[in-house]
Amino acid sequence: MKRSAPKTDAWNCWYIRTADTVRQRTGLSGIGQIIPFALCKRTDSQAYAVPVRGLSNKRNTLLEFLYRQPDMLCNYFKIAFRTLRKYRLFSFINIFGLASGMMICLLALIDIKGSFDVDNFHPHPERTYRLLTDVVSKTNDRVAFATSPLPLADLLTKDYDFVEGTTHFIRAYGEFDDGRKRLQPMTFWVDADFFRVFGYPILAGTAATAPHTAVLTQRMAEKFFGKANPLGKVIHYEGAGAFIVTGIIDNTSPGRSHQKFDMLLSAQSLKSEALTDWKNHREGYTYVLLKPGVTTETFEKSLASIATRTTKLIQDNKVNAYHFRAQALPDIAPAHEELMHGTYEPTYGKLATEMGVGLLTLLLAVFNYINLTLARSLSRAREVGIRKVVGGLRWQVMAQFMAESVILALLGLALAFVGLKLIEPMGFVQRWLIGGVKWGWETGLLFVVFSIVAGLLAGMVPARILSDFAPAQVLRSHTGLKVIRGISLRKSLIVVQFAVSLLAMITLYVLDRQQTYMSEGDYGFEREQVLTIPVLPGRSADKLVDAIHQQAGVTEVAATSDLFGSHPQNTQWAYRQRRQNDSLLIDCFFINHQLVPALGLQLLAGQNFTPIDAAKNRVLINEEALKGFGLGTAKEAIGQTILLGNNREVSVAGVVKNFNYAGFVWALKPLVLQYQPEKFQYLNVKVAAGSSAATVAAIAKAWKQLYPYEPFAGQWYSDYLRERHSHDDDNHFLGVLTAIAFTIACMGLLGMVTYNTETRTKEVGIRKVMGAAVHQIVWSLSSDFVRLLLIAAAIAIPLGYVAGMAILLNFAFHVSIGIETFGPCIGLLFLIGGLTIGLQTYRSAVANPVKALRSE
């Protein structure tokens, strides 16, 4: 008998026994004849018959006919594309949903990549270490600090020859001015080695190594000097003198860094006891550059020896000992532990949260895919049945469905990339997610792999379910799977989608209401018709005040050191009596006598002070200070004395009613209002109602006459509070996330309603012929989906309350959560869900019943 070599054709994979076995058991000669399927080595119990395509030349071996034609995958993808084209609505829903979820995941992946690339642009990151301090208290509690005692750097440089260089990074607080503008940049003191240890490029000029020199970032230089050349310009720092700008430094384009700053000052000008004080471990950060070849273990042993020596120098009633650790620069981010006084390195918790939000959004889209694929299972039952009858293996049927899901995921990736480019310029995205991250083809390849994996995972569940169904079983049942008490898997997924979406909406609405409350709530002082004007640094405002008083519509011109509604800049300790342990931490504002009537502050006792009272050291206090100092009632406090932190004794001229001078985040604290004209930085101009526009124009004209080269920066007090407390960029991005979640859920619901109405076309036709009204048919088709929305609302409301309260606990003064919060959210849920359900069911209900019956 002539034996042929194995051939390949359109048949699937067969495992045929050897020729001798076939001949002995069947008497068949071989090629072209039919053998029972039982002789094929398969796990299926069905006995089919297949033609023999070839026999093996070897005894006791298996001849494997593999379905491995070069065009196998092409056939899979052709069928997949035809299926997607046939069901356009379902395909669009799946592609849009997967794209939305993947867009959020791509943002998280970019941020995760950037978090592992932090500080990789410095010259020697493998040899650069930040010194951490573990502070052990008298009760043996250990707290880890990212800071360290500043004398540690000098000790390492002098006593250990394996140290190549050390540098400090010390925060400088306060305001800077150039004679025209007063700003509060994020500023640090650094020494000369900083520019050698770290690789921030100097764009122009030189590093700040000489005393009283500074370097600015390009953004801060533009804020101070605009388009003018900043080199050689002078900036004044209160309490430290004048600093000459010697260079422009770039801290953004090289890459991400855990150090954030706007200005660096030469530490040669720094006069601080912390430089020699071992007890102060909170003042600044210490970095060490080791020589090549020095191991971390050697360095750690030296730090342990130093800690033992320096513990003897600590004479603190709260601290028992120090322990120093070396943290390599590449290990700073992502942060493995929470450090006190940490910098700006991302934490694993932040990255996990971002990825969790992205995966949750993607999961909602996967639910859509599972829902719609299972819903269309009946329409594809004939396809699955035929493939299995002709011998298709289960893994081949699964591969077909999973190929479709991979194609959907890749199309979704393309749409997700477009969406990523659209939201990339958003302030929140740049500031917190992808700002400063460099990504190229490696990241693109990661995106493709991620989308393929997402597609495979999305298609796995429906592929396993559909490939396992027998044709008769599929034709008998519309749902097949049950989860809880008659609620199908598909309906359960819809409930989860809308519950998550409603939870996100409630949380965002609570946050938005709180921000609105902070920007528009009652602070206890008048802010309407009050114009705030910054005072130019180093210049007397007397002429400006006189000019403003002459304008029509101006009723009061008050001066203050800072604007109420913001965090106070001046906090100090005060005492009731000398030599007693009765200290009280107070907030101080410096005002003139016109501020009380201008902002409508209420005096409970005493009287408002006058400029003459400045020489008499008279102050105003609030009710919290009255309680804190134990001065009795408001009337009893008048004339009593307190001692401020600068050993200045003052007497109480009046007591004002409590008001929110520091915003709604912090609880009310003791407040002292003093008169010191040299501290004034803002004018608060009270304008009569009805003359706002004309008065502001007149004030701006007076400003230009006095300061022709300075822009007028007047702003209404209400606008200032709104801008300070309304985080529009953050809310817009959170709104985008919520809208995406709702859109995915609604599109999934639309697909389910569409399929439900299509499968009940004959029922609708019969009902209309029997006289059913349109509203009855609509309710019959939509009632089940309305119940799903009710179940989703019942799940999301308690979870939303818990999430909302978790947010509001961060604010001392906050809104309540009740029907005013849940009502609009639930109403919007049923409005969107109802429109999604109602429009589709109404179209089916008003259709011609003749066409409906004919379609069956």
PDB file of C-alpha atoms in Angstrom, residues 575-830:
ATOM      1  CA  TYR A 575       2.169  84.073  77.433  1.00  0.00           C
ATOM      2  CA  ARG A 576      -0.353  85.243  79.987  1.00  0.00           C
ATOM      3  CA  GLN A 577       2.238  85.992  82.640  1.00  0.00           C
ATOM      4  CA  ARG A 578       5.996  85.967  82.837  1.00  0.00           C
ATOM      5  CA  ARG A 579       7.808  83.004  84.366  1.00  0.00           C
ATOM      6  CA  GLN A 580       4.786  80.736  84.117  1.00  0.00           C
ATOM      7  CA  ASN A 581       4.192  77.758  81.860  1.00  0.00           C
ATOM      8  CA  ASP A 582       1.066  79.222  80.257  1.00  0.00           C
ATOM      9  CA  SER A 583       2.231  79.539  76.651  1.00  0.00           C
ATOM     10  CA  LEU A 584      -0.315  79.673  73.857  1.00  0.00           C
ATOM     11  CA  LEU A 585       0.313  79.427  70.109  1.00  0.00           C
ATOM     12  CA  ILE A 586      -1.411  82.351  68.410  1.00  0.00           C
ATOM     13  CA  ASP A 587      -1.889  83.652  64.872  1.00  0.00           C
ATOM     14  CA  CYS A 588      -1.038  87.301  64.254  1.00  0.00           C
ATOM     15  CA  PHE A 589      -2.375  89.702  61.648  1.00  0.00           C
ATOM     16  CA  PHE A 590      -1.249  93.310  61.387  1.00  0.00           C
ATOM     17  CA  ILE A 591      -4.072  95.717  60.512  1.00  0.00           C
ATOM     18  CA  ASN A 592      -4.996  99.381  60.688  1.00  0.00           C
ATOM     19  CA  HIS A 593      -7.983 100.861  62.497  1.00  0.00           C
ATOM     20  CA  GLN A 594     -10.178 100.887  59.363  1.00  0.00           C
ATOM     21  CA  LEU A 595     -10.169  97.122  58.827  1.00  0.00           C
ATOM     22  CA  VAL A 596     -12.810  96.420  61.500  1.00  0.00           C
ATOM     23  CA  PRO A 597     -15.497  98.628  59.892  1.00  0.00           C
ATOM     24  CA  ALA A 598     -14.386  97.803  56.332  1.00  0.00           C
ATOM     25  CA  LEU A 599     -14.860  94.044  56.765  1.00  0.00           C
ATOM     26  CA  GLY A 600     -17.694  94.316  59.275  1.00  0.00           C
ATOM     27  CA  LEU A 601     -15.923  92.612  62.169  1.00  0.00           C
ATOM     28  CA  GLN A 602     -18.093  92.548  65.286  1.00  0.00           C
ATOM     29  CA  LEU A 603     -16.685  93.887  68.558  1.00  0.00           C
ATOM     30  CA  LEU A 604     -18.053  92.043  71.606  1.00  0.00           C
ATOM     31  CA  ALA A 605     -16.392  94.400  74.072  1.00  0.00           C
ATOM     32  CA  GLY A 606     -13.936  97.285  74.118  1.00  0.00           C
ATOM     33  CA  GLN A 607     -13.272  99.510  71.155  1.00  0.00           C
ATOM     34  CA  ASN A 608     -11.395  99.521  67.908  1.00  0.00           C
ATOM     35  CA  PHE A 609      -7.883 100.893  68.256  1.00  0.00           C
ATOM     36  CA  THR A 610      -6.580 103.985  66.519  1.00  0.00           C
ATOM     37  CA  PRO A 611      -3.114 104.816  65.150  1.00  0.00           C
ATOM     38  CA  ILE A 612      -2.403 106.521  68.471  1.00  0.00           C
ATOM     39  CA  ASP A 613      -2.865 103.157  70.198  1.00  0.00           C
ATOM     40  CA  ALA A 614       0.151 101.737  68.362  1.00  0.00           C
ATOM     41  CA  ALA A 615       2.473 103.489  70.782  1.00  0.00           C
ATOM     42  CA  LYS A 616       0.431 102.160  73.668  1.00  0.00           C
ATOM     43  CA  ASN A 617       0.794  98.535  72.481  1.00  0.00           C
ATOM     44  CA  ARG A 618      -2.947  97.882  72.360  1.00  0.00           C
ATOM     45  CA  VAL A 619      -4.302  94.863  70.438  1.00  0.00           C
ATOM     46  CA  LEU A 620      -7.541  93.142  69.530  1.00  0.00           C
ATOM     47  CA  ILE A 621      -8.097  89.458  70.272  1.00  0.00           C
ATOM     48  CA  ASN A 622     -10.773  86.947  69.259  1.00  0.00           C
ATOM     49  CA  GLU A 623     -12.915  84.722  71.495  1.00  0.00           C
ATOM     50  CA  GLU A 624     -10.533  81.771  71.142  1.00  0.00           C
ATOM     51  CA  ALA A 625      -7.673  83.875  72.531  1.00  0.00           C
ATOM     52  CA  LEU A 626      -9.985  85.031  75.314  1.00  0.00           C
ATOM     53  CA  LYS A 627     -10.553  81.423  76.341  1.00  0.00           C
ATOM     54  CA  GLY A 628      -6.958  80.354  75.797  1.00  0.00           C
ATOM     55  CA  PHE A 629      -5.480  83.063  78.000  1.00  0.00           C
ATOM     56  CA  GLY A 630      -8.181  82.667  80.637  1.00  0.00           C
ATOM     57  CA  LEU A 631      -9.112  86.346  80.633  1.00  0.00           C
ATOM     58  CA  GLY A 632     -12.706  85.771  81.768  1.00  0.00           C
ATOM     59  CA  THR A 633     -15.537  87.485  79.928  1.00  0.00           C
ATOM     60  CA  ALA A 634     -15.048  89.847  77.017  1.00  0.00           C
ATOM     61  CA  LYS A 635     -15.622  92.897  79.244  1.00  0.00           C
ATOM     62  CA  GLU A 636     -13.265  91.582  81.922  1.00  0.00           C
ATOM     63  CA  ALA A 637     -10.490  91.125  79.346  1.00  0.00           C
ATOM     64  CA  ILE A 638     -10.367  94.808  78.393  1.00  0.00           C
ATOM     65  CA  GLY A 639      -7.161  96.359  79.685  1.00  0.00           C
ATOM     66  CA  GLN A 640      -5.518  93.088  80.699  1.00  0.00           C
ATOM     67  CA  THR A 641      -2.023  92.380  79.401  1.00  0.00           C
ATOM     68  CA  ILE A 642      -0.435  89.463  77.556  1.00  0.00           C
ATOM     69  CA  LEU A 643       3.174  88.868  76.584  1.00  0.00           C
ATOM     70  CA  LEU A 644       3.959  88.152  72.935  1.00  0.00           C
ATOM     71  CA  GLY A 645       6.822  85.948  71.791  1.00  0.00           C
ATOM     72  CA  ASN A 646       9.175  88.883  71.216  1.00  0.00           C
ATOM     73  CA  ASN A 647       8.833  89.872  74.900  1.00  0.00           C
ATOM     74  CA  ARG A 648       6.510  92.671  73.918  1.00  0.00           C
ATOM     75  CA  GLU A 649       3.817  93.331  76.485  1.00  0.00           C
ATOM     76  CA  VAL A 650       0.476  94.421  75.025  1.00  0.00           C
ATOM     77  CA  SER A 651      -2.913  95.233  76.490  1.00  0.00           C
ATOM     78  CA  VAL A 652      -6.302  94.128  75.181  1.00  0.00           C
ATOM     79  CA  ALA A 653      -8.218  97.023  73.597  1.00  0.00           C
ATOM     80  CA  GLY A 654     -11.158  94.946  72.381  1.00  0.00           C
ATOM     81  CA  VAL A 655     -12.524  91.456  71.740  1.00  0.00           C
ATOM     82  CA  VAL A 656     -13.880  90.593  68.282  1.00  0.00           C
ATOM     83  CA  LYS A 657     -16.311  87.821  67.539  1.00  0.00           C
ATOM     84  CA  ASN A 658     -14.754  84.665  66.089  1.00  0.00           C
ATOM     85  CA  PHE A 659     -14.468  84.585  62.300  1.00  0.00           C
ATOM     86  CA  ASN A 660     -12.756  82.243  59.842  1.00  0.00           C
ATOM     87  CA  TYR A 661      -9.592  84.163  59.125  1.00  0.00           C
ATOM     88  CA  ALA A 662      -7.719  80.987  58.072  1.00  0.00           C
ATOM     89  CA  GLY A 663     -10.329  79.266  55.899  1.00  0.00           C
ATOM     90  CA  PHE A 664     -12.446  76.216  56.611  1.00  0.00           C
ATOM     91  CA  VAL A 665      -9.711  73.586  56.727  1.00  0.00           C
ATOM     92  CA  TRP A 666      -8.458  74.422  60.212  1.00  0.00           C
ATOM     93  CA  ALA A 667     -10.390  74.893  63.414  1.00  0.00           C
ATOM     94  CA  LEU A 668     -10.531  78.359  64.950  1.00  0.00           C
ATOM     95  CA  LYS A 669      -7.390  79.333  66.853  1.00  0.00           C
ATOM     96  CA  PRO A 670      -6.398  82.235  69.095  1.00  0.00           C
ATOM     97  CA  LEU A 671      -5.919  85.414  67.063  1.00  0.00           C
ATOM     98  CA  VAL A 672      -4.211  88.711  67.884  1.00  0.00           C
ATOM     99  CA  LEU A 673      -4.723  91.789  65.672  1.00  0.00           C
ATOM    100  CA  GLN A 674      -1.954  94.380  65.976  1.00  0.00           C
ATOM    101  CA  TYR A 675      -1.153  97.737  64.445  1.00  0.00           C
ATOM    102  CA  GLN A 676       2.241  97.783  62.680  1.00  0.00           C
ATOM    103  CA  PRO A 677       2.248  99.818  59.430  1.00  0.00           C
ATOM    104  CA  GLU A 678       5.592  98.378  58.272  1.00  0.00           C
ATOM    105  CA  LYS A 679       3.929  94.968  57.989  1.00  0.00           C
ATOM    106  CA  PHE A 680       1.108  96.059  55.681  1.00  0.00           C
ATOM    107  CA  GLN A 681       1.033  94.234  52.331  1.00  0.00           C
ATOM    108  CA  TYR A 682      -2.567  94.635  51.130  1.00  0.00           C
ATOM    109  CA  LEU A 683      -5.201  97.345  50.963  1.00  0.00           C
ATOM    110  CA  ASN A 684      -8.863  96.392  51.385  1.00  0.00           C
ATOM    111  CA  VAL A 685     -11.010  99.055  49.763  1.00  0.00           C
ATOM    112  CA  LYS A 686     -14.706  99.104  50.652  1.00  0.00           C
ATOM    113  CA  VAL A 687     -16.711 100.268  47.630  1.00  0.00           C
ATOM    114  CA  ALA A 688     -20.298 101.504  47.814  1.00  0.00           C
ATOM    115  CA  ALA A 689     -22.882  99.385  46.036  1.00  0.00           C
ATOM    116  CA  GLY A 690     -23.885 100.555  42.573  1.00  0.00           C
ATOM    117  CA  SER A 691     -20.596 102.251  41.736  1.00  0.00           C
ATOM    118  CA  SER A 692     -18.271  99.262  41.453  1.00  0.00           C
ATOM    119  CA  ALA A 693     -17.120  99.538  37.836  1.00  0.00           C
ATOM    120  CA  ALA A 694     -16.594 103.299  37.862  1.00  0.00           C
ATOM    121  CA  THR A 695     -14.812 103.222  41.210  1.00  0.00           C
ATOM    122  CA  VAL A 696     -12.453 100.431  40.174  1.00  0.00           C
ATOM    123  CA  ALA A 697     -11.619 102.292  36.964  1.00  0.00           C
ATOM    124  CA  ALA A 698     -10.893 105.453  38.949  1.00  0.00           C
ATOM    125  CA  ILE A 699      -8.674 103.550  41.417  1.00  0.00           C
ATOM    126  CA  ALA A 700      -6.779 101.933  38.536  1.00  0.00           C
ATOM    127  CA  LYS A 701      -6.226 105.371  36.993  1.00  0.00           C
ATOM    128  CA  ALA A 702      -4.902 106.720  40.293  1.00  0.00           C
ATOM    129  CA  TRP A 703      -2.587 103.714  40.529  1.00  0.00           C
ATOM    130  CA  LYS A 704      -1.176 104.383  37.047  1.00  0.00           C
ATOM    131  CA  GLN A 705      -0.478 107.978  37.957  1.00  0.00           C
ATOM    132  CA  LEU A 706       1.571 106.908  40.971  1.00  0.00           C
ATOM    133  CA  TYR A 707       3.144 103.768  39.483  1.00  0.00           C
ATOM    134  CA  PRO A 708       3.120 104.168  35.680  1.00  0.00           C
ATOM    135  CA  TYR A 709       5.351 101.130  35.079  1.00  0.00           C
ATOM    136  CA  GLU A 710       3.555  98.688  37.403  1.00  0.00           C
ATOM    137  CA  PRO A 711       0.411  96.761  36.411  1.00  0.00           C
ATOM    138  CA  PHE A 712      -2.689  97.273  38.514  1.00  0.00           C
ATOM    139  CA  ALA A 713      -3.446  94.022  40.362  1.00  0.00           C
ATOM    140  CA  GLY A 714      -6.696  94.875  42.115  1.00  0.00           C
ATOM    141  CA  GLN A 715      -9.070  91.953  42.706  1.00  0.00           C
ATOM    142  CA  TRP A 716     -12.447  91.595  44.381  1.00  0.00           C
ATOM    143  CA  TYR A 717     -12.227  89.749  47.696  1.00  0.00           C
ATOM    144  CA  SER A 718     -14.915  87.276  46.637  1.00  0.00           C
ATOM    145  CA  ASP A 719     -12.943  86.431  43.482  1.00  0.00           C
ATOM    146  CA  TYR A 720      -9.802  85.896  45.557  1.00  0.00           C
ATOM    147  CA  LEU A 721     -11.563  83.389  47.834  1.00  0.00           C
ATOM    148  CA  ARG A 722     -13.129  81.636  44.871  1.00  0.00           C
ATOM    149  CA  GLU A 723      -9.808  81.231  43.073  1.00  0.00           C
ATOM    150  CA  ARG A 724      -8.053  80.064  46.211  1.00  0.00           C
ATOM    151  CA  HIS A 725     -10.532  77.357  47.146  1.00  0.00           C
ATOM    152  CA  SER A 726     -11.976  76.267  43.778  1.00  0.00           C
ATOM    153  CA  HIS A 727      -9.574  73.735  42.284  1.00  0.00           C
ATOM    154  CA  ASP A 728     -11.069  73.787  38.808  1.00  0.00           C
ATOM    155  CA  ASP A 729      -8.315  71.760  37.127  1.00  0.00           C
ATOM    156  CA  ASP A 730      -8.627  68.952  39.657  1.00  0.00           C
ATOM    157  CA  ASN A 731     -12.415  68.971  39.475  1.00  0.00           C
ATOM    158  CA  HIS A 732     -12.395  68.933  35.681  1.00  0.00           C
ATOM    159  CA  PHE A 733     -10.207  65.834  35.600  1.00  0.00           C
ATOM    160  CA  LEU A 734     -12.275  64.067  38.265  1.00  0.00           C
ATOM    161  CA  GLY A 735     -15.352  65.056  36.288  1.00  0.00           C
ATOM    162  CA  VAL A 736     -13.829  63.466  33.189  1.00  0.00           C
ATOM    163  CA  LEU A 737     -13.293  60.215  35.123  1.00  0.00           C
ATOM    164  CA  THR A 738     -16.870  60.235  36.399  1.00  0.00           C
ATOM    165  CA  ALA A 739     -18.237  61.032  32.942  1.00  0.00           C
ATOM    166  CA  ILE A 740     -16.213  58.184  31.463  1.00  0.00           C
ATOM    167  CA  ALA A 741     -17.544  55.733  34.061  1.00  0.00           C
ATOM    168  CA  PHE A 742     -21.130  56.861  33.445  1.00  0.00           C
ATOM    169  CA  THR A 743     -20.720  56.777  29.687  1.00  0.00           C
ATOM    170  CA  ILE A 744     -19.366  53.234  29.789  1.00  0.00           C
ATOM    171  CA  ALA A 745     -22.244  52.135  31.992  1.00  0.00           C
ATOM    172  CA  CYS A 746     -24.873  53.866  29.844  1.00  0.00           C
ATOM    173  CA  MET A 747     -23.465  52.487  26.612  1.00  0.00           C
ATOM    174  CA  GLY A 748     -23.470  49.016  28.096  1.00  0.00           C
ATOM    175  CA  LEU A 749     -27.055  49.529  29.180  1.00  0.00           C
ATOM    176  CA  LEU A 750     -27.925  50.791  25.681  1.00  0.00           C
ATOM    177  CA  GLY A 751     -26.458  47.657  24.157  1.00  0.00           C
ATOM    178  CA  MET A 752     -28.395  45.425  26.519  1.00  0.00           C
ATOM    179  CA  VAL A 753     -31.662  47.288  25.953  1.00  0.00           C
ATOM    180  CA  THR A 754     -31.125  47.193  22.198  1.00  0.00           C
ATOM    181  CA  TYR A 755     -30.528  43.483  22.209  1.00  0.00           C
ATOM    182  CA  ASN A 756     -33.455  42.893  24.562  1.00  0.00           C
ATOM    183  CA  THR A 757     -35.854  44.756  22.281  1.00  0.00           C
ATOM    184  CA  GLU A 758     -34.521  42.949  19.200  1.00  0.00           C
ATOM    185  CA  THR A 759     -35.083  39.530  20.764  1.00  0.00           C
ATOM    186  CA  ARG A 760     -38.609  40.514  21.824  1.00  0.00           C
ATOM    187  CA  THR A 761     -39.688  41.910  18.445  1.00  0.00           C
ATOM    188  CA  LYS A 762     -42.346  39.251  17.924  1.00  0.00           C
ATOM    189  CA  GLU A 763     -43.678  39.726  21.462  1.00  0.00           C
ATOM    190  CA  VAL A 764     -43.995  43.486  20.911  1.00  0.00           C
ATOM    191  CA  GLY A 765     -45.860  42.905  17.625  1.00  0.00           C
ATOM    192  CA  ILE A 766     -48.314  40.504  19.236  1.00  0.00           C
ATOM    193  CA  ARG A 767     -48.931  42.888  22.157  1.00  0.00           C
ATOM    194  CA  LYS A 768     -49.680  45.767  19.773  1.00  0.00           C
ATOM    195  CA  VAL A 769     -52.017  43.634  17.689  1.00  0.00           C
ATOM    196  CA  MET A 770     -53.828  42.626  20.888  1.00  0.00           C
ATOM    197  CA  GLY A 771     -54.341  46.329  21.743  1.00  0.00           C
ATOM    198  CA  ALA A 772     -51.525  47.156  24.156  1.00  0.00           C
ATOM    199  CA  ALA A 773     -50.755  50.874  24.507  1.00  0.00           C
ATOM    200  CA  VAL A 774     -47.322  52.288  23.814  1.00  0.00           C
ATOM    201  CA  HIS A 775     -46.637  53.150  27.457  1.00  0.00           C
ATOM    202  CA  GLN A 776     -47.527  49.588  28.487  1.00  0.00           C
ATOM    203  CA  ILE A 777     -45.082  48.128  25.985  1.00  0.00           C
ATOM    204  CA  VAL A 778     -42.394  50.599  27.035  1.00  0.00           C
ATOM    205  CA  TRP A 779     -42.817  49.639  30.690  1.00  0.00           C
ATOM    206  CA  SER A 780     -42.845  45.940  29.837  1.00  0.00           C
ATOM    207  CA  LEU A 781     -39.541  46.276  27.999  1.00  0.00           C
ATOM    208  CA  SER A 782     -37.849  48.610  30.488  1.00  0.00           C
ATOM    209  CA  SER A 783     -39.133  47.573  33.919  1.00  0.00           C
ATOM    210  CA  ASP A 784     -36.350  45.049  34.480  1.00  0.00           C
ATOM    211  CA  PHE A 785     -33.681  47.661  33.710  1.00  0.00           C
ATOM    212  CA  VAL A 786     -35.311  50.254  35.983  1.00  0.00           C
ATOM    213  CA  ARG A 787     -35.091  47.733  38.813  1.00  0.00           C
ATOM    214  CA  LEU A 788     -31.383  47.369  38.093  1.00  0.00           C
ATOM    215  CA  LEU A 789     -30.930  51.135  38.490  1.00  0.00           C
ATOM    216  CA  LEU A 790     -32.780  51.018  41.818  1.00  0.00           C
ATOM    217  CA  ILE A 791     -30.544  48.214  43.052  1.00  0.00           C
ATOM    218  CA  ALA A 792     -27.441  50.157  41.951  1.00  0.00           C
ATOM    219  CA  ALA A 793     -28.674  53.253  43.820  1.00  0.00           C
ATOM    220  CA  ALA A 794     -29.342  51.195  46.963  1.00  0.00           C
ATOM    221  CA  ILE A 795     -25.760  49.901  46.872  1.00  0.00           C
ATOM    222  CA  ALA A 796     -24.070  53.216  46.019  1.00  0.00           C
ATOM    223  CA  ILE A 797     -25.843  55.497  48.532  1.00  0.00           C
ATOM    224  CA  PRO A 798     -24.350  54.034  51.765  1.00  0.00           C
ATOM    225  CA  LEU A 799     -20.944  53.630  50.134  1.00  0.00           C
ATOM    226  CA  GLY A 800     -21.117  57.218  48.864  1.00  0.00           C
ATOM    227  CA  TYR A 801     -21.975  58.463  52.348  1.00  0.00           C
ATOM    228  CA  VAL A 802     -18.929  56.719  53.811  1.00  0.00           C
ATOM    229  CA  ALA A 803     -16.640  58.014  51.050  1.00  0.00           C
ATOM    230  CA  GLY A 804     -18.014  61.551  51.363  1.00  0.00           C
ATOM    231  CA  MET A 805     -17.553  61.644  55.129  1.00  0.00           C
ATOM    232  CA  ALA A 806     -13.988  60.377  54.727  1.00  0.00           C
ATOM    233  CA  ILE A 807     -13.308  63.460  52.568  1.00  0.00           C
ATOM    234  CA  LEU A 808     -15.109  65.922  54.819  1.00  0.00           C
ATOM    235  CA  LEU A 809     -13.253  64.782  57.940  1.00  0.00           C
ATOM    236  CA  ASN A 810     -10.238  66.670  56.552  1.00  0.00           C
ATOM    237  CA  PHE A 811     -12.082  69.985  56.997  1.00  0.00           C
ATOM    238  CA  ALA A 812     -12.901  71.631  60.306  1.00  0.00           C
ATOM    239  CA  PHE A 813     -15.939  73.313  58.708  1.00  0.00           C
ATOM    240  CA  HIS A 814     -17.753  71.311  56.064  1.00  0.00           C
ATOM    241  CA  VAL A 815     -21.055  70.709  54.366  1.00  0.00           C
ATOM    242  CA  SER A 816     -23.526  68.042  55.377  1.00  0.00           C
ATOM    243  CA  ILE A 817     -24.410  64.925  53.406  1.00  0.00           C
ATOM    244  CA  GLY A 818     -28.110  64.338  52.948  1.00  0.00           C
ATOM    245  CA  ILE A 819     -30.888  64.577  50.434  1.00  0.00           C
ATOM    246  CA  GLU A 820     -29.257  67.722  49.003  1.00  0.00           C
ATOM    247  CA  THR A 821     -26.306  65.530  48.003  1.00  0.00           C
ATOM    248  CA  PHE A 822     -27.959  62.261  47.046  1.00  0.00           C
ATOM    249  CA  GLY A 823     -30.986  63.830  45.350  1.00  0.00           C
ATOM    250  CA  PRO A 824     -29.205  65.422  42.350  1.00  0.00           C
ATOM    251  CA  CYS A 825     -26.942  62.396  41.894  1.00  0.00           C
ATOM    252  CA  ILE A 826     -29.773  59.876  41.924  1.00  0.00           C
ATOM    253  CA  GLY A 827     -31.876  62.173  39.757  1.00  0.00           C
ATOM    254  CA  LEU A 828     -29.088  62.399  37.182  1.00  0.00           C
ATOM    255  CA  LEU A 829     -28.638  58.619  37.313  1.00  0.00           C
ATOM    256  CA  PHE A 830     -32.290  57.972  36.512  1.00  0.00           C
TER     257      PHE A 830
END
